[in-house]
Amino acid sequence: MVDSGTGLCLTEGQLDERSAAATVQLRRRGVRAGDTVLICLTVGPDLLVATDAVIAAGGIVWPVPAELDEGRLRDRIMASRARLMISDLPRAMNAARESWVRMVVSVAELHSYPVSRERRTESDPTGRRTKGDCEGV
Amino acid sequence: MSEPPRHNLPAEPNRFVGRERDVDDLCGLLGETRVVTLCGVGGIGKTRLALRVAARLVPSYPGGVWLVELARLTRGELILQEIGRAVGIHEEGTRPLLDTVAARLRDTPALLLLDNCEHLVDQCAEVAAELVAACRGLGILATSREPLRIASELVWRVPPLDLPDERHPEAESVQLFVDRATAAGTKLSPASLDDVVRLCRALDGLPLALELAAARTSLLSPGQIVDRIDGRFSLLTTGGRTAPPRQRTLLAAVEWSYDLLSAKEQVLLRRLSVFAGSFDLELAEQICADRPISEAEIVDLLGALVDKSLVLCDEERRRYRLLETIKHYAAERLAEAAEREVLRDRHLEVLCELQLRHFGTEMVEPDLPWPVRLAALEASRSLVDDQRAALDWAIESGNAPLGLRLCAYSTSLLPVSSANPAEIVGWVERLLALDLTQVPDEQIAHAQAYLAYGLEGRDELARSLEYATVSLAGLGADNVFPSCVMHSLSVVVLLRMGRGDEALHHAETGLALAIASGDQWNQAAALAGLSAVALTRGRLREAQCHGEEALAKARQHGHRWLLARTATQLGAVAEARGDLVKAMAQYELAVPWLEELNGTIELARCLARIGRVAALLHEFEVARERLAASLKLSRLTGQRQSVARCLVSLSVLAEAEGDLESSVLAAASATALRESMGQHSATIRIEELLTRARAKLGEGRTATLWSRGRTMSPDDAARQVLAGERPVPAGPVVTEPVRHSLLTAREQEIAALLTRGLSNRAIAEELVISPATVARHIANIMEKLGYTSRAQIAVWAAEQPRGSA
């Protein structure tokens, strides 16, 4: 796909790769099958990645148009009863303040590989192989 | 000895309602993320949720789950000290506390619950970031109105309880209200359910607001409550009208509840805000009784506040406390009533009086039975939080005379009973920096005495001696007790500095003074000092004589600290004489006394001595057991000096058992540890040990063992001796392959296709399933293998032997 704003391209392979990583992030934050996840992003590659990731994590996508004003955002956020929202918009974060949203995940966090707790157990002698990937986070 | 506890979480005061999914999710998140901050307005239930999660996680953290209550702290520097206190760390000399705490939390996964960070959020963020960076296995769960804003933090916004709707009339908020109303003795009729639903909505599902409302159901029906609270939103008298809606709701609820109190209940509630943490009835009576409340009324008023959920108490009604939100509100009312200064002054005065009395009972008065002294010691310890708050106020209000007085009469800040003997140093230094024109010189000298005492605990010997000397010069004839303490302290410091002659002078002067004033404590201490001086000069009979007299005096006084100290002194004398059986008996005598006092550092030292003597007596089992216990205490309290001492004793044990190799390893490890602390004195014992080792094992083998021991962690070196293992040459490290049977057949199939670089859509076509299904399988594979990208799976799958991946 092509982002009409920036002209940047996202290939199918990149989309698969990014949404897979994003799925991991959502699962780590406790998204379970059947959970509603709010997505409040401008139209573009990130929106596509987020949507695919929510579906792969078994969640229900509840998109909210990024252009709405804070009051109307708040109404939709409240109505969704969602526990998690994917957004970068300060307006959306404010609107979620009095809602049931527990966590707001930014696009950057969705793409990042946060340091996972390195618990080495007998059955998992390698630990989680994430350390090298996360230095820049 | 009993196992140390794995957590310090309080029992839940009542039933925890709802939030089950949240608790599950948070437990899961803490397995993945190092720092989770529960954010939200006051009264939303952050602390309760955090405690619930923490309690559930106790089995997952072998290093323990530790609650650190920050609300009572007024200064950021105290955060680390409070963390140290929660996990049982004792400050060590001049070593930065952060290092000691980090060393304690580094090796075994532990969880810290930092509760109520908001007023010190920047310092909390700093400490949390440093600890997380230093300790791999450490998790932090914080509660705060604001996020900490550190890199590894995950912000989790605590929502209100679920509100009822048509499909879920039994929502969490309704359950909580009904539960608390029932606990308050109210039976709600089914007809009132509609009103309850309305009330829960009006209160936005805020747990604290619901609890305050439920506490009133004995007098008002849910319908009446909701009508009255609704009316308040338009006429809030406090807080910002611009505050977020939930904060306004909470204020309305708190204010409504406060306004319903009788005038006297209101006065008491706002006065209770001066207490640092929990308090008992007696303290409330002494500090809060003043017009219009009489002392006799307080018990009933307090009970009424508990019934209204404004004050919390434990089951036996021994300790009371205020929730932070309520305390904050009450403090505002106190300031509004222009009572803050008066109350805080009285808080300071009463604490001075109480600690002075406890100090006299514990230390000074002759011929009291030990249980009486112990009770005074414990009472003094239980006041330590309030004492800190009072000292803060003394500094804030420039009240140097009372502040210094409070420092001078408190063993809870001194090595006798405190985990941080150096704490007194900070307080006295801050107080001495105030305007001292109103303070008599004598009182300054008295404070300097305890400054000197604290400095010795921090190993700052030269400064300690300097202050002890200045203090002795300034203390007049009426202040015999601190003068004697200064003489005894000077003996200790001078002996540590190798200046025996001067020490002798102080011991003799101190003894004469103590005898003249009939002071048993200081007679015993001075006699023990004389014995120590004689011991360093090789006069064993004299040392024995003074030691026995010291023990007899200590028995008269009864204080366990003193008894343990004199018994240990006699043990050292017996050891010097070569009478190991007697030495061990003397040291063993001190163990139960030290256990009774919770004197962890001294107990560790004593156990290490017993271990060494037992090893020399070839009582190997006893030695092993004592040394293991000592090592554990030393590690838990973060005392490297103590760990080094254990390693030396373990080296003695190994040699006595004929295992010269392990003995060299333990000695080398102890030496390396001491060097890392800046101590470079090689001991004669180690030199002799190495000579024997070279003769028996050869130069090369000894050198190899020595350098291996130096790089070995103290724990590993200790384990080797404790387990009785002989050192083996290091073999090749065996690496286990990753297990892959975790994947289902379908997942293995997809993993294999990923190595061909196929897209989800291509894989979907190949397997005739939908791309969404492929994505879900891939998510599952990543979860099972702990990977975070498709590329990692592809690399992994390519490395697997064909057929198994």
mmCIF file of C-alpha atoms in Angstrom, chain A residues 12 16-17 20-21 23-24 27-30 32 35 55-56 81 83 93 96-104 113 115-117 119 125-126 128-130 133, chain B residues 21-22 24-25 29-32 60-61 137 139 154-157 159-160 162-163 244 246 738 759-761 775-776 779-780 782-783 787-792:
data_model
loop_
_atom_site.group_PDB
_atom_site.id
_atom_site.type_symbol
_atom_site.label_atom_id
_atom_site.label_comp_id
_atom_site.label_asym_id
_atom_site.label_seq_id
_atom_site.Cartn_x
_atom_site.Cartn_y
_atom_site.Cartn_z
ATOM 1 C CA GLU A 12 3.040 -7.008 1.821
ATOM 2 C CA ASP A 16 3.102 -9.075 7.656
ATOM 3 C CA GLU A 17 6.292 -8.533 9.588
ATOM 4 C CA ALA A 20 3.249 -9.887 13.617
ATOM 5 C CA ALA A 21 5.479 -7.881 15.920
ATOM 6 C CA THR A 23 0.480 -8.761 17.715
ATOM 7 C CA VAL A 24 3.119 -9.818 20.203
ATOM 8 C CA ARG A 27 -0.746 -10.128 23.584
ATOM 9 C CA ARG A 28 1.871 -9.052 26.093
ATOM 10 C CA ARG A 29 -0.444 -6.315 27.244
ATOM 11 C CA GLY A 30 -3.128 -8.859 27.926
ATOM 12 C CA ARG A 32 -7.425 -11.764 24.732
ATOM 13 C CA ASP A 35 -11.541 -8.129 23.655
ATOM 14 C CA ILE A 55 -7.366 -9.336 14.414
ATOM 15 C CA ALA A 56 -4.384 -11.683 14.708
ATOM 16 C CA ARG A 81 -15.911 -0.203 26.990
ATOM 17 C CA ARG A 83 -9.600 -1.955 27.892
ATOM 18 C CA MET A 93 -5.426 10.183 25.270
ATOM 19 C CA ALA A 96 -9.691 8.243 27.299
ATOM 20 C CA ARG A 97 -8.858 9.689 30.714
ATOM 21 C CA GLU A 98 -12.254 9.091 32.257
ATOM 22 C CA SER A 99 -12.968 5.823 30.484
ATOM 23 C CA TRP A 100 -12.415 2.132 31.000
ATOM 24 C CA VAL A 101 -9.247 2.169 28.927
ATOM 25 C CA ARG A 102 -6.417 0.708 31.009
ATOM 26 C CA MET A 103 -3.595 1.091 28.565
ATOM 27 C CA VAL A 104 -2.834 3.354 25.648
ATOM 28 C CA TYR A 113 10.443 -4.955 21.042
ATOM 29 C CA VAL A 115 12.792 -5.712 27.050
ATOM 30 C CA SER A 116 11.109 -8.786 28.239
ATOM 31 C CA ARG A 117 11.868 -10.134 31.659
ATOM 32 C CA ARG A 119 13.531 -15.391 33.303
ATOM 33 C CA PRO A 125 17.484 -22.375 28.641
ATOM 34 C CA THR A 126 17.913 -19.621 26.082
ATOM 35 C CA ARG A 128 13.804 -14.810 25.676
ATOM 36 C CA ARG A 129 15.849 -13.623 22.788
ATOM 37 C CA THR A 130 14.915 -10.037 22.788
ATOM 38 C CA ASP A 133 16.647 -5.998 19.623
ATOM 39 C CA ARG B 21 -9.632 -9.748 34.952
ATOM 40 C CA ASP B 22 -7.503 -6.729 35.883
ATOM 41 C CA ASP B 24 -5.007 -11.478 36.029
ATOM 42 C CA ASP B 25 -3.805 -9.077 33.367
ATOM 43 C CA LEU B 29 2.103 -7.900 32.583
ATOM 44 C CA LEU B 30 4.579 -7.988 35.443
ATOM 45 C CA GLY B 31 5.957 -11.180 33.980
ATOM 46 C CA GLU B 32 6.735 -9.245 30.792
ATOM 47 C CA SER B 60 6.595 -15.912 41.562
ATOM 48 C CA TYR B 61 9.269 -13.895 43.315
ATOM 49 C CA GLY B 137 15.222 -9.832 38.186
ATOM 50 C CA GLY B 139 10.007 -5.834 39.037
ATOM 51 C CA LEU B 154 4.123 0.691 31.357
ATOM 52 C CA VAL B 155 1.363 3.038 32.426
ATOM 53 C CA TRP B 156 -1.808 1.251 33.459
ATOM 54 C CA ARG B 157 -4.770 3.511 34.127
ATOM 55 C CA PRO B 159 -10.563 2.556 35.811
ATOM 56 C CA PRO B 160 -13.501 2.925 38.175
ATOM 57 C CA ASP B 162 -17.875 -1.371 36.273
ATOM 58 C CA LEU B 163 -21.193 0.442 36.343
ATOM 59 C CA PRO B 244 -11.593 16.431 36.317
ATOM 60 C CA ARG B 246 -14.004 11.979 38.834
ATOM 61 C CA VAL B 738 16.046 -25.076 22.214
ATOM 62 C CA SER B 759 3.971 -13.646 2.923
ATOM 63 C CA ASN B 760 0.975 -14.426 5.092
ATOM 64 C CA ARG B 761 -1.205 -14.383 2.010
ATOM 65 C CA ALA B 775 -1.344 -14.331 11.356
ATOM 66 C CA ARG B 776 -2.848 -15.890 14.454
ATOM 67 C CA ALA B 779 1.415 -14.915 16.857
ATOM 68 C CA ASN B 780 1.134 -18.227 18.723
ATOM 69 C CA MET B 782 6.136 -16.204 18.592
ATOM 70 C CA GLU B 783 4.564 -16.454 21.982
ATOM 71 C CA TYR B 787 10.391 -14.329 19.581
ATOM 72 C CA THR B 788 9.252 -10.903 18.483
ATOM 73 C CA SER B 789 9.477 -11.075 14.701
ATOM 74 C CA ARG B 790 8.685 -13.410 11.817
ATOM 75 C CA ALA B 791 12.291 -13.210 10.707
ATOM 76 C CA GLN B 792 13.423 -14.790 13.977
#
